Amino acid sequence: MDGNQLAGTIPPEFGNLARLKRFDASNNPDLEGALPASLTGLSIRDEFLADGTALCAPADPAFQAWLEGIPNRSVRLCER
């Protein structure tokens, strides 16, 4: 892998993402690692797709509750 990682806080340059409809990182095998807890600051209304990547969702309850609030989702749980 080239070391592409999603980490850290969401940059303020992204602006207000409270109405984001979908997050789609599907089929990008260069993305790897645990998804950052800061993603829970997004209000993704419809889809969160990470299949075909090496990304995984943390098992902590707050992250899982956020993920369960998104109707269409595909991401594996991080191994402990």
PDB file of N, CA, C and O in Angstrom:
ATOM      1  N   MET A   1       0.838  -1.190   0.000  1.00  0.00           N
ATOM      2  CA  MET A   1       0.000   0.000   0.000  1.00  0.00           C
ATOM      3  C   MET A   1       0.876   1.242   0.000  1.00  0.00           C
ATOM      4  O   MET A   1       1.988   1.229   0.479  1.00  0.00           O
ATOM      5  N   ASP A   2       0.328   2.307  -0.498  1.00  0.00           N
ATOM      6  CA  ASP A   2       1.060   3.563  -0.545  1.00  0.00           C
ATOM      7  C   ASP A   2       0.918   4.365   0.732  1.00  0.00           C
ATOM      8  O   ASP A   2       1.371   5.496   0.807  1.00  0.00           O
ATOM      9  N   GLY A   3       0.260   3.828   1.735  1.00  0.00           N
ATOM     10  CA  GLY A   3       0.105   4.527   3.000  1.00  0.00           C
ATOM     11  C   GLY A   3      -1.056   5.504   3.038  1.00  0.00           C
ATOM     12  O   GLY A   3      -1.085   6.388   3.875  1.00  0.00           O
ATOM     13  N   ASN A   4      -2.008   5.388   2.128  1.00  0.00           N
ATOM     14  CA  ASN A   4      -3.193   6.244   2.189  1.00  0.00           C
ATOM     15  C   ASN A   4      -3.997   5.884   3.423  1.00  0.00           C
ATOM     16  O   ASN A   4      -4.386   4.746   3.604  1.00  0.00           O
ATOM     17  N   GLN A   5      -4.237   6.851   4.261  1.00  0.00           N
ATOM     18  CA  GLN A   5      -4.952   6.604   5.502  1.00  0.00           C
ATOM     19  C   GLN A   5      -5.964   7.727   5.730  1.00  0.00           C
ATOM     20  O   GLN A   5      -5.696   8.880   5.390  1.00  0.00           O
ATOM     21  N   LEU A   6      -7.094   7.385   6.310  1.00  0.00           N
ATOM     22  CA  LEU A   6      -8.033   8.391   6.786  1.00  0.00           C
ATOM     23  C   LEU A   6      -7.774   8.536   8.272  1.00  0.00           C
ATOM     24  O   LEU A   6      -7.942   7.579   9.022  1.00  0.00           O
ATOM     25  N   ALA A   7      -7.327   9.694   8.697  1.00  0.00           N
ATOM     26  CA  ALA A   7      -6.994   9.879  10.110  1.00  0.00           C
ATOM     27  C   ALA A   7      -7.141  11.341  10.483  1.00  0.00           C
ATOM     28  O   ALA A   7      -7.111  12.220   9.622  1.00  0.00           O
ATOM     29  N   GLY A   8      -7.301  11.586  11.767  1.00  0.00           N
ATOM     30  CA  GLY A   8      -7.357  12.958  12.256  1.00  0.00           C
ATOM     31  C   GLY A   8      -8.751  13.544  12.224  1.00  0.00           C
ATOM     32  O   GLY A   8      -9.739  12.844  12.063  1.00  0.00           O
ATOM     33  N   THR A   9      -8.792  14.843  12.408  1.00  0.00           N
ATOM     34  CA  THR A   9     -10.083  15.533  12.436  1.00  0.00           C
ATOM     35  C   THR A   9     -10.497  15.949  11.031  1.00  0.00           C
ATOM     36  O   THR A   9      -9.678  16.024  10.127  1.00  0.00           O
ATOM     37  N   ILE A  10     -11.762  16.210  10.863  1.00  0.00           N
ATOM     38  CA  ILE A  10     -12.284  16.657   9.579  1.00  0.00           C
ATOM     39  C   ILE A  10     -11.881  18.118   9.396  1.00  0.00           C
ATOM     40  O   ILE A  10     -12.176  18.956  10.243  1.00  0.00           O
ATOM     41  N   PRO A  11     -11.174  18.442   8.314  1.00  0.00           N
ATOM     42  CA  PRO A  11     -10.698  19.821   8.124  1.00  0.00           C
ATOM     43  C   PRO A  11     -11.849  20.815   8.034  1.00  0.00           C
ATOM     44  O   PRO A  11     -12.864  20.547   7.391  1.00  0.00           O
ATOM     45  N   PRO A  12     -11.702  21.979   8.658  1.00  0.00           N
ATOM     46  CA  PRO A  12     -12.766  22.986   8.589  1.00  0.00           C
ATOM     47  C   PRO A  12     -13.002  23.483   7.166  1.00  0.00           C
ATOM     48  O   PRO A  12     -14.074  23.980   6.859  1.00  0.00           O
ATOM     49  N   GLU A  13     -12.008  23.315   6.289  1.00  0.00           N
ATOM     50  CA  GLU A  13     -12.165  23.736   4.904  1.00  0.00           C
ATOM     51  C   GLU A  13     -13.296  22.977   4.207  1.00  0.00           C
ATOM     52  O   GLU A  13     -13.803  23.416   3.176  1.00  0.00           O
ATOM     53  N   PHE A  14     -13.670  21.819   4.741  1.00  0.00           N
ATOM     54  CA  PHE A  14     -14.771  21.065   4.155  1.00  0.00           C
ATOM     55  C   PHE A  14     -16.101  21.781   4.366  1.00  0.00           C
ATOM     56  O   PHE A  14     -17.087  21.461   3.725  1.00  0.00           O
ATOM     57  N   GLY A  15     -16.132  22.706   5.299  1.00  0.00           N
ATOM     58  CA  GLY A  15     -17.362  23.454   5.563  1.00  0.00           C
ATOM     59  C   GLY A  15     -18.375  22.629   6.338  1.00  0.00           C
ATOM     60  O   GLY A  15     -18.045  21.663   7.013  1.00  0.00           O
ATOM     61  N   ASN A  16     -19.630  23.012   6.234  1.00  0.00           N
ATOM     62  CA  ASN A  16     -20.705  22.351   6.953  1.00  0.00           C
ATOM     63  C   ASN A  16     -21.161  21.123   6.166  1.00  0.00           C
ATOM     64  O   ASN A  16     -21.773  21.242   5.115  1.00  0.00           O
ATOM     65  N   LEU A  17     -20.848  19.951   6.700  1.00  0.00           N
ATOM     66  CA  LEU A  17     -21.215  18.706   6.028  1.00  0.00           C
ATOM     67  C   LEU A  17     -22.436  18.059   6.667  1.00  0.00           C
ATOM     68  O   LEU A  17     -22.664  16.870   6.527  1.00  0.00           O
ATOM     69  N   ALA A  18     -23.228  18.838   7.354  1.00  0.00           N
ATOM     70  CA  ALA A  18     -24.378  18.301   8.076  1.00  0.00           C
ATOM     71  C   ALA A  18     -25.439  17.717   7.144  1.00  0.00           C
ATOM     72  O   ALA A  18     -26.266  16.940   7.580  1.00  0.00           O
ATOM     73  N   ARG A  19     -25.416  18.067   5.872  1.00  0.00           N
ATOM     74  CA  ARG A  19     -26.436  17.563   4.958  1.00  0.00           C
ATOM     75  C   ARG A  19     -25.844  16.612   3.922  1.00  0.00           C
ATOM     76  O   ARG A  19     -26.400  16.425   2.852  1.00  0.00           O
ATOM     77  N   LEU A  20     -24.710  16.017   4.246  1.00  0.00           N
ATOM     78  CA  LEU A  20     -24.052  15.102   3.321  1.00  0.00           C
ATOM     79  C   LEU A  20     -24.946  13.889   3.075  1.00  0.00           C
ATOM     80  O   LEU A  20     -25.418  13.254   4.009  1.00  0.00           O
ATOM     81  N   LYS A  21     -25.196  13.584   1.811  1.00  0.00           N
ATOM     82  CA  LYS A  21     -26.071  12.472   1.463  1.00  0.00           C
ATOM     83  C   LYS A  21     -25.342  11.138   1.512  1.00  0.00           C
ATOM     84  O   LYS A  21     -25.871  10.147   1.975  1.00  0.00           O
ATOM     85  N   ARG A  22     -24.097  11.108   0.999  1.00  0.00           N
ATOM     86  CA  ARG A  22     -23.412   9.826   0.937  1.00  0.00           C
ATOM     87  C   ARG A  22     -21.910   9.992   1.027  1.00  0.00           C
ATOM     88  O   ARG A  22     -21.370  11.032   0.699  1.00  0.00           O
ATOM     89  N   PHE A  23     -21.276   8.935   1.511  1.00  0.00           N
ATOM     90  CA  PHE A  23     -19.825   8.799   1.523  1.00  0.00           C
ATOM     91  C   PHE A  23     -19.531   7.506   0.783  1.00  0.00           C
ATOM     92  O   PHE A  23     -19.999   6.448   1.177  1.00  0.00           O
ATOM     93  N   ASP A  24     -18.796   7.596  -0.312  1.00  0.00           N
ATOM     94  CA  ASP A  24     -18.517   6.401  -1.108  1.00  0.00           C
ATOM     95  C   ASP A  24     -17.033   6.309  -1.405  1.00  0.00           C
ATOM     96  O   ASP A  24     -16.500   7.074  -2.193  1.00  0.00           O
ATOM     97  N   ALA A  25     -16.372   5.377  -0.723  1.00  0.00           N
ATOM     98  CA  ALA A  25     -14.952   5.113  -0.953  1.00  0.00           C
ATOM     99  C   ALA A  25     -14.780   3.729  -1.575  1.00  0.00           C
ATOM    100  O   ALA A  25     -13.683   3.192  -1.601  1.00  0.00           O
ATOM    101  N   SER A  26     -15.859   3.154  -2.060  1.00  0.00           N
ATOM    102  CA  SER A  26     -15.866   1.782  -2.570  1.00  0.00           C
ATOM    103  C   SER A  26     -14.784   1.541  -3.607  1.00  0.00           C
ATOM    104  O   SER A  26     -14.439   2.423  -4.392  1.00  0.00           O
ATOM    105  N   ASN A  27     -14.320   0.294  -3.603  1.00  0.00           N
ATOM    106  CA  ASN A  27     -13.402  -0.198  -4.633  1.00  0.00           C
ATOM    107  C   ASN A  27     -12.142   0.641  -4.770  1.00  0.00           C
ATOM    108  O   ASN A  27     -11.646   0.841  -5.871  1.00  0.00           O
ATOM    109  N   ASN A  28     -11.645   1.126  -3.662  1.00  0.00           N
ATOM    110  CA  ASN A  28     -10.390   1.853  -3.634  1.00  0.00           C
ATOM    111  C   ASN A  28      -9.452   1.099  -2.691  1.00  0.00           C
ATOM    112  O   ASN A  28      -9.378   1.409  -1.509  1.00  0.00           O
ATOM    113  N   PRO A  29      -8.748   0.098  -3.212  1.00  0.00           N
ATOM    114  CA  PRO A  29      -7.935  -0.760  -2.345  1.00  0.00           C
ATOM    115  C   PRO A  29      -6.769  -0.037  -1.674  1.00  0.00           C
ATOM    116  O   PRO A  29      -6.161  -0.579  -0.750  1.00  0.00           O
ATOM    117  N   ASP A  30      -6.468   1.192  -2.088  1.00  0.00           N
ATOM    118  CA  ASP A  30      -5.377   1.936  -1.465  1.00  0.00           C
ATOM    119  C   ASP A  30      -5.769   2.549  -0.126  1.00  0.00           C
ATOM    120  O   ASP A  30      -4.910   3.009   0.620  1.00  0.00           O
ATOM    121  N   LEU A  31      -7.068   2.587   0.182  1.00  0.00           N
ATOM    122  CA  LEU A  31      -7.512   3.116   1.466  1.00  0.00           C
ATOM    123  C   LEU A  31      -7.468   2.009   2.499  1.00  0.00           C
ATOM    124  O   LEU A  31      -8.038   0.939   2.300  1.00  0.00           O
ATOM    125  N   GLU A  32      -6.809   2.266   3.608  1.00  0.00           N
ATOM    126  CA  GLU A  32      -6.656   1.231   4.625  1.00  0.00           C
ATOM    127  C   GLU A  32      -6.716   1.822   6.024  1.00  0.00           C
ATOM    128  O   GLU A  32      -6.588   3.025   6.211  1.00  0.00           O
ATOM    129  N   GLY A  33      -6.924   0.950   6.981  1.00  0.00           N
ATOM    130  CA  GLY A  33      -6.904   1.342   8.384  1.00  0.00           C
ATOM    131  C   GLY A  33      -8.279   1.563   8.969  1.00  0.00           C
ATOM    132  O   GLY A  33      -9.304   1.417   8.307  1.00  0.00           O
ATOM    133  N   ALA A  34      -8.271   1.908  10.248  1.00  0.00           N
ATOM    134  CA  ALA A  34      -9.522   2.157  10.969  1.00  0.00           C
ATOM    135  C   ALA A  34     -10.061   3.534  10.605  1.00  0.00           C
ATOM    136  O   ALA A  34      -9.304   4.489  10.454  1.00  0.00           O
ATOM    137  N   LEU A  35     -11.360   3.616  10.451  1.00  0.00           N
ATOM    138  CA  LEU A  35     -12.004   4.896  10.199  1.00  0.00           C
ATOM    139  C   LEU A  35     -11.890   5.768  11.447  1.00  0.00           C
ATOM    140  O   LEU A  35     -12.060   5.280  12.559  1.00  0.00           O
ATOM    141  N   PRO A  36     -11.593   7.056  11.298  1.00  0.00           N
ATOM    142  CA  PRO A  36     -11.416   7.920  12.464  1.00  0.00           C
ATOM    143  C   PRO A  36     -12.733   8.241  13.160  1.00  0.00           C
ATOM    144  O   PRO A  36     -13.773   8.365  12.511  1.00  0.00           O
ATOM    145  N   ALA A  37     -12.662   8.381  14.467  1.00  0.00           N
ATOM    146  CA  ALA A  37     -13.850   8.704  15.261  1.00  0.00           C
ATOM    147  C   ALA A  37     -14.461  10.030  14.830  1.00  0.00           C
ATOM    148  O   ALA A  37     -15.658  10.247  14.996  1.00  0.00           O
ATOM    149  N   SER A  38     -13.663  10.916  14.231  1.00  0.00           N
ATOM    150  CA  SER A  38     -14.180  12.223  13.819  1.00  0.00           C
ATOM    151  C   SER A  38     -15.245  12.118  12.730  1.00  0.00           C
ATOM    152  O   SER A  38     -16.005  13.054  12.521  1.00  0.00           O
ATOM    153  N   LEU A  39     -15.320  10.972  12.056  1.00  0.00           N
ATOM    154  CA  LEU A  39     -16.376  10.804  11.046  1.00  0.00           C
ATOM    155  C   LEU A  39     -17.758  10.912  11.661  1.00  0.00           C
ATOM    156  O   LEU A  39     -18.714  11.281  10.989  1.00  0.00           O
ATOM    157  N   THR A  40     -17.883  10.595  12.950  1.00  0.00           N
ATOM    158  CA  THR A  40     -19.193  10.661  13.600  1.00  0.00           C
ATOM    159  C   THR A  40     -19.718  12.088  13.675  1.00  0.00           C
ATOM    160  O   THR A  40     -20.867  12.300  14.032  1.00  0.00           O
ATOM    161  N   GLY A  41     -18.890  13.068  13.319  1.00  0.00           N
ATOM    162  CA  GLY A  41     -19.340  14.454  13.250  1.00  0.00           C
ATOM    163  C   GLY A  41     -20.120  14.742  11.977  1.00  0.00           C
ATOM    164  O   GLY A  41     -20.698  15.815  11.837  1.00  0.00           O
ATOM    165  N   LEU A  42     -20.144  13.788  11.059  1.00  0.00           N
ATOM    166  CA  LEU A  42     -20.883  13.962   9.812  1.00  0.00           C
ATOM    167  C   LEU A  42     -22.291  13.412   9.954  1.00  0.00           C
ATOM    168  O   LEU A  42     -22.494  12.387  10.588  1.00  0.00           O
ATOM    169  N   SER A  43     -23.250  14.067   9.343  1.00  0.00           N
ATOM    170  CA  SER A  43     -24.616  13.558   9.304  1.00  0.00           C
ATOM    171  C   SER A  43     -24.852  12.994   7.911  1.00  0.00           C
ATOM    172  O   SER A  43     -25.399  13.678   7.051  1.00  0.00           O
ATOM    173  N   ILE A  44     -24.416  11.767   7.704  1.00  0.00           N
ATOM    174  CA  ILE A  44     -24.575  11.137   6.396  1.00  0.00           C
ATOM    175  C   ILE A  44     -25.976  10.544   6.338  1.00  0.00           C
ATOM    176  O   ILE A  44     -26.324   9.684   7.140  1.00  0.00           O
ATOM    177  N   ARG A  45     -26.777  11.010   5.393  1.00  0.00           N
ATOM    178  CA  ARG A  45     -28.194  10.666   5.404  1.00  0.00           C
ATOM    179  C   ARG A  45     -28.540   9.346   4.735  1.00  0.00           C
ATOM    180  O   ARG A  45     -29.496   8.702   5.132  1.00  0.00           O
ATOM    181  N   ASP A  46     -27.811   8.938   3.698  1.00  0.00           N
ATOM    182  CA  ASP A  46     -28.258   7.782   2.930  1.00  0.00           C
ATOM    183  C   ASP A  46     -27.282   6.615   2.853  1.00  0.00           C
ATOM    184  O   ASP A  46     -27.657   5.487   3.089  1.00  0.00           O
ATOM    185  N   GLU A  47     -26.019   6.899   2.492  1.00  0.00           N
ATOM    186  CA  GLU A  47     -25.098   5.793   2.230  1.00  0.00           C
ATOM    187  C   GLU A  47     -23.709   6.048   2.793  1.00  0.00           C
ATOM    188  O   GLU A  47     -23.194   7.158   2.712  1.00  0.00           O
ATOM    189  N   PHE A  48     -23.129   4.982   3.342  1.00  0.00           N
ATOM    190  CA  PHE A  48     -21.724   4.977   3.739  1.00  0.00           C
ATOM    191  C   PHE A  48     -21.134   3.689   3.176  1.00  0.00           C
ATOM    192  O   PHE A  48     -21.429   2.603   3.672  1.00  0.00           O
ATOM    193  N   LEU A  49     -20.350   3.805   2.120  1.00  0.00           N
ATOM    194  CA  LEU A  49     -19.866   2.631   1.403  1.00  0.00           C
ATOM    195  C   LEU A  49     -18.347   2.572   1.439  1.00  0.00           C
ATOM    196  O   LEU A  49     -17.669   3.510   1.019  1.00  0.00           O
ATOM    197  N   ALA A  50     -17.827   1.472   1.940  1.00  0.00           N
ATOM    198  CA  ALA A  50     -16.379   1.278   1.992  1.00  0.00           C
ATOM    199  C   ALA A  50     -16.004  -0.139   1.572  1.00  0.00           C
ATOM    200  O   ALA A  50     -14.909  -0.595   1.871  1.00  0.00           O
ATOM    201  N   ASP A  51     -16.910  -0.829   0.873  1.00  0.00           N
ATOM    202  CA  ASP A  51     -16.586  -2.171   0.414  1.00  0.00           C
ATOM    203  C   ASP A  51     -15.521  -2.084  -0.679  1.00  0.00           C
ATOM    204  O   ASP A  51     -15.424  -1.100  -1.392  1.00  0.00           O
ATOM    205  N   GLY A  52     -14.685  -3.094  -0.771  1.00  0.00           N
ATOM    206  CA  GLY A  52     -13.603  -3.084  -1.746  1.00  0.00           C
ATOM    207  C   GLY A  52     -12.427  -2.230  -1.311  1.00  0.00           C
ATOM    208  O   GLY A  52     -11.594  -1.852  -2.122  1.00  0.00           O
ATOM    209  N   THR A  53     -12.382  -1.894  -0.008  1.00  0.00           N
ATOM    210  CA  THR A  53     -11.260  -1.154   0.559  1.00  0.00           C
ATOM    211  C   THR A  53     -10.703  -1.961   1.724  1.00  0.00           C
ATOM    212  O   THR A  53     -11.269  -2.984   2.116  1.00  0.00           O
ATOM    213  N   ALA A  54      -9.608  -1.491   2.299  1.00  0.00           N
ATOM    214  CA  ALA A  54      -9.067  -2.102   3.511  1.00  0.00           C
ATOM    215  C   ALA A  54      -9.424  -1.255   4.728  1.00  0.00           C
ATOM    216  O   ALA A  54      -8.770  -1.333   5.762  1.00  0.00           O
ATOM    217  N   LEU A  55     -10.476  -0.433   4.608  1.00  0.00           N
ATOM    218  CA  LEU A  55     -10.959   0.357   5.735  1.00  0.00           C
ATOM    219  C   LEU A  55     -11.803  -0.518   6.649  1.00  0.00           C
ATOM    220  O   LEU A  55     -12.422  -1.481   6.199  1.00  0.00           O
ATOM    221  N   CYS A  56     -11.841  -0.168   7.923  1.00  0.00           N
ATOM    222  CA  CYS A  56     -12.706  -0.900   8.844  1.00  0.00           C
ATOM    223  C   CYS A  56     -13.306   0.075   9.849  1.00  0.00           C
ATOM    224  O   CYS A  56     -12.790   1.156  10.083  1.00  0.00           O
ATOM    225  N   ALA A  57     -14.430  -0.327  10.416  1.00  0.00           N
ATOM    226  CA  ALA A  57     -15.155   0.497  11.385  1.00  0.00           C
ATOM    227  C   ALA A  57     -14.768   0.086  12.798  1.00  0.00           C
ATOM    228  O   ALA A  57     -14.815  -1.099  13.127  1.00  0.00           O
ATOM    229  N   PRO A  58     -14.378   1.045  13.649  1.00  0.00           N
ATOM    230  CA  PRO A  58     -14.071   0.727  15.032  1.00  0.00           C
ATOM    231  C   PRO A  58     -15.264   0.090  15.738  1.00  0.00           C
ATOM    232  O   PRO A  58     -16.415   0.375  15.408  1.00  0.00           O
ATOM    233  N   ALA A  59     -14.965  -0.759  16.698  1.00  0.00           N
ATOM    234  CA  ALA A  59     -16.022  -1.476  17.412  1.00  0.00           C
ATOM    235  C   ALA A  59     -16.632  -0.667  18.553  1.00  0.00           C
ATOM    236  O   ALA A  59     -17.593  -1.116  19.165  1.00  0.00           O
ATOM    237  N   ASP A  60     -16.105   0.526  18.843  1.00  0.00           N
ATOM    238  CA  ASP A  60     -16.618   1.252  20.003  1.00  0.00           C
ATOM    239  C   ASP A  60     -18.088   1.622  19.802  1.00  0.00           C
ATOM    240  O   ASP A  60     -18.543   1.862  18.689  1.00  0.00           O
ATOM    241  N   PRO A  61     -18.856   1.605  20.888  1.00  0.00           N
ATOM    242  CA  PRO A  61     -20.306   1.792  20.805  1.00  0.00           C
ATOM    243  C   PRO A  61     -20.735   3.088  20.131  1.00  0.00           C
ATOM    244  O   PRO A  61     -21.714   3.100  19.384  1.00  0.00           O
ATOM    245  N   ALA A  62     -20.039   4.193  20.378  1.00  0.00           N
ATOM    246  CA  ALA A  62     -20.435   5.469  19.784  1.00  0.00           C
ATOM    247  C   ALA A  62     -20.308   5.420  18.262  1.00  0.00           C
ATOM    248  O   ALA A  62     -21.198   5.890  17.548  1.00  0.00           O
ATOM    249  N   PHE A  63     -19.229   4.841  17.764  1.00  0.00           N
ATOM    250  CA  PHE A  63     -19.051   4.758  16.322  1.00  0.00           C
ATOM    251  C   PHE A  63     -20.089   3.833  15.716  1.00  0.00           C
ATOM    252  O   PHE A  63     -20.684   4.131  14.684  1.00  0.00           O
ATOM    253  N   GLN A  64     -20.334   2.713  16.367  1.00  0.00           N
ATOM    254  CA  GLN A  64     -21.310   1.759  15.846  1.00  0.00           C
ATOM    255  C   GLN A  64     -22.725   2.340  15.841  1.00  0.00           C
ATOM    256  O   GLN A  64     -23.486   2.115  14.912  1.00  0.00           O
ATOM    257  N   ALA A  65     -23.073   3.111  16.865  1.00  0.00           N
ATOM    258  CA  ALA A  65     -24.404   3.745  16.904  1.00  0.00           C
ATOM    259  C   ALA A  65     -24.542   4.745  15.757  1.00  0.00           C
ATOM    260  O   ALA A  65     -25.587   4.815  15.106  1.00  0.00           O
ATOM    261  N   TRP A  66     -23.467   5.502  15.481  1.00  0.00           N
ATOM    262  CA  TRP A  66     -23.498   6.450  14.365  1.00  0.00           C
ATOM    263  C   TRP A  66     -23.679   5.706  13.049  1.00  0.00           C
ATOM    264  O   TRP A  66     -24.514   6.059  12.225  1.00  0.00           O
ATOM    265  N   LEU A  67     -22.916   4.632  12.861  1.00  0.00           N
ATOM    266  CA  LEU A  67     -22.969   3.864  11.617  1.00  0.00           C
ATOM    267  C   LEU A  67     -24.342   3.232  11.423  1.00  0.00           C
ATOM    268  O   LEU A  67     -24.884   3.219  10.314  1.00  0.00           O
ATOM    269  N   GLU A  68     -24.945   2.736  12.497  1.00  0.00           N
ATOM    270  CA  GLU A  68     -26.263   2.107  12.399  1.00  0.00           C
ATOM    271  C   GLU A  68     -27.350   3.114  12.016  1.00  0.00           C
ATOM    272  O   GLU A  68     -28.400   2.727  11.521  1.00  0.00           O
ATOM    273  N   GLY A  69     -27.082   4.399  12.213  1.00  0.00           N
ATOM    274  CA  GLY A  69     -28.049   5.424  11.839  1.00  0.00           C
ATOM    275  C   GLY A  69     -28.060   5.729  10.339  1.00  0.00           C
ATOM    276  O   GLY A  69     -28.893   6.496   9.875  1.00  0.00           O
ATOM    277  N   ILE A  70     -27.138   5.124   9.588  1.00  0.00           N
ATOM    278  CA  ILE A  70     -27.070   5.335   8.141  1.00  0.00           C
ATOM    279  C   ILE A  70     -27.767   4.151   7.469  1.00  0.00           C
ATOM    280  O   ILE A  70     -27.353   3.009   7.648  1.00  0.00           O
ATOM    281  N   PRO A  71     -28.822   4.375   6.700  1.00  0.00           N
ATOM    282  CA  PRO A  71     -29.621   3.271   6.153  1.00  0.00           C
ATOM    283  C   PRO A  71     -28.836   2.268   5.303  1.00  0.00           C
ATOM    284  O   PRO A  71     -28.983   1.069   5.477  1.00  0.00           O
ATOM    285  N   ASN A  72     -28.014   2.744   4.386  1.00  0.00           N
ATOM    286  CA  ASN A  72     -27.267   1.852   3.496  1.00  0.00           C
ATOM    287  C   ASN A  72     -25.786   1.967   3.817  1.00  0.00           C
ATOM    288  O   ASN A  72     -25.192   3.026   3.628  1.00  0.00           O
ATOM    289  N   ARG A  73     -25.219   0.886   4.319  1.00  0.00           N
ATOM    290  CA  ARG A  73     -23.825   0.938   4.726  1.00  0.00           C
ATOM    291  C   ARG A  73     -23.128  -0.380   4.406  1.00  0.00           C
ATOM    292  O   ARG A  73     -23.733  -1.446   4.463  1.00  0.00           O
ATOM    293  N   SER A  74     -21.866  -0.278   4.047  1.00  0.00           N
ATOM    294  CA  SER A  74     -21.068  -1.472   3.814  1.00  0.00           C
ATOM    295  C   SER A  74     -19.636  -1.182   4.228  1.00  0.00           C
ATOM    296  O   SER A  74     -18.913  -0.451   3.566  1.00  0.00           O
ATOM    297  N   VAL A  75     -19.275  -1.689   5.375  1.00  0.00           N
ATOM    298  CA  VAL A  75     -17.911  -1.564   5.891  1.00  0.00           C
ATOM    299  C   VAL A  75     -17.707  -2.689   6.901  1.00  0.00           C
ATOM    300  O   VAL A  75     -18.629  -3.054   7.617  1.00  0.00           O
ATOM    301  N   ARG A  76     -16.543  -3.261   6.901  1.00  0.00           N
ATOM    302  CA  ARG A  76     -16.287  -4.349   7.845  1.00  0.00           C
ATOM    303  C   ARG A  76     -15.881  -3.804   9.202  1.00  0.00           C
ATOM    304  O   ARG A  76     -15.379  -2.687   9.310  1.00  0.00           O
ATOM    305  N   LEU A  77     -16.076  -4.592  10.236  1.00  0.00           N
ATOM    306  CA  LEU A  77     -15.682  -4.223  11.594  1.00  0.00           C
ATOM    307  C   LEU A  77     -14.196  -4.508  11.766  1.00  0.00           C
ATOM    308  O   LEU A  77     -13.682  -5.519  11.279  1.00  0.00           O
ATOM    309  N   CYS A  78     -13.483  -3.598  12.412  1.00  0.00           N
ATOM    310  CA  CYS A  78     -12.054  -3.804  12.659  1.00  0.00           C
ATOM    311  C   CYS A  78     -11.849  -5.024  13.552  1.00  0.00           C
ATOM    312  O   CYS A  78     -12.604  -5.237  14.502  1.00  0.00           O
ATOM    313  N   GLU A  79     -10.829  -5.793  13.235  1.00  0.00           N
ATOM    314  CA  GLU A  79     -10.492  -6.942  14.079  1.00  0.00           C
ATOM    315  C   GLU A  79      -9.806  -6.438  15.321  1.00  0.00           C
ATOM    316  O   GLU A  79      -9.063  -5.476  15.274  1.00  0.00           O
ATOM    317  N   ARG A  80     -10.058  -7.096  16.411  1.00  0.00           N
ATOM    318  CA  ARG A  80      -9.452  -6.672  17.684  1.00  0.00           C
ATOM    319  C   ARG A  80      -8.085  -7.254  17.836  1.00  0.00           C
ATOM    320  O   ARG A  80      -7.692  -8.216  17.414  1.00  0.00           O
TER     321      ARG A  80
END
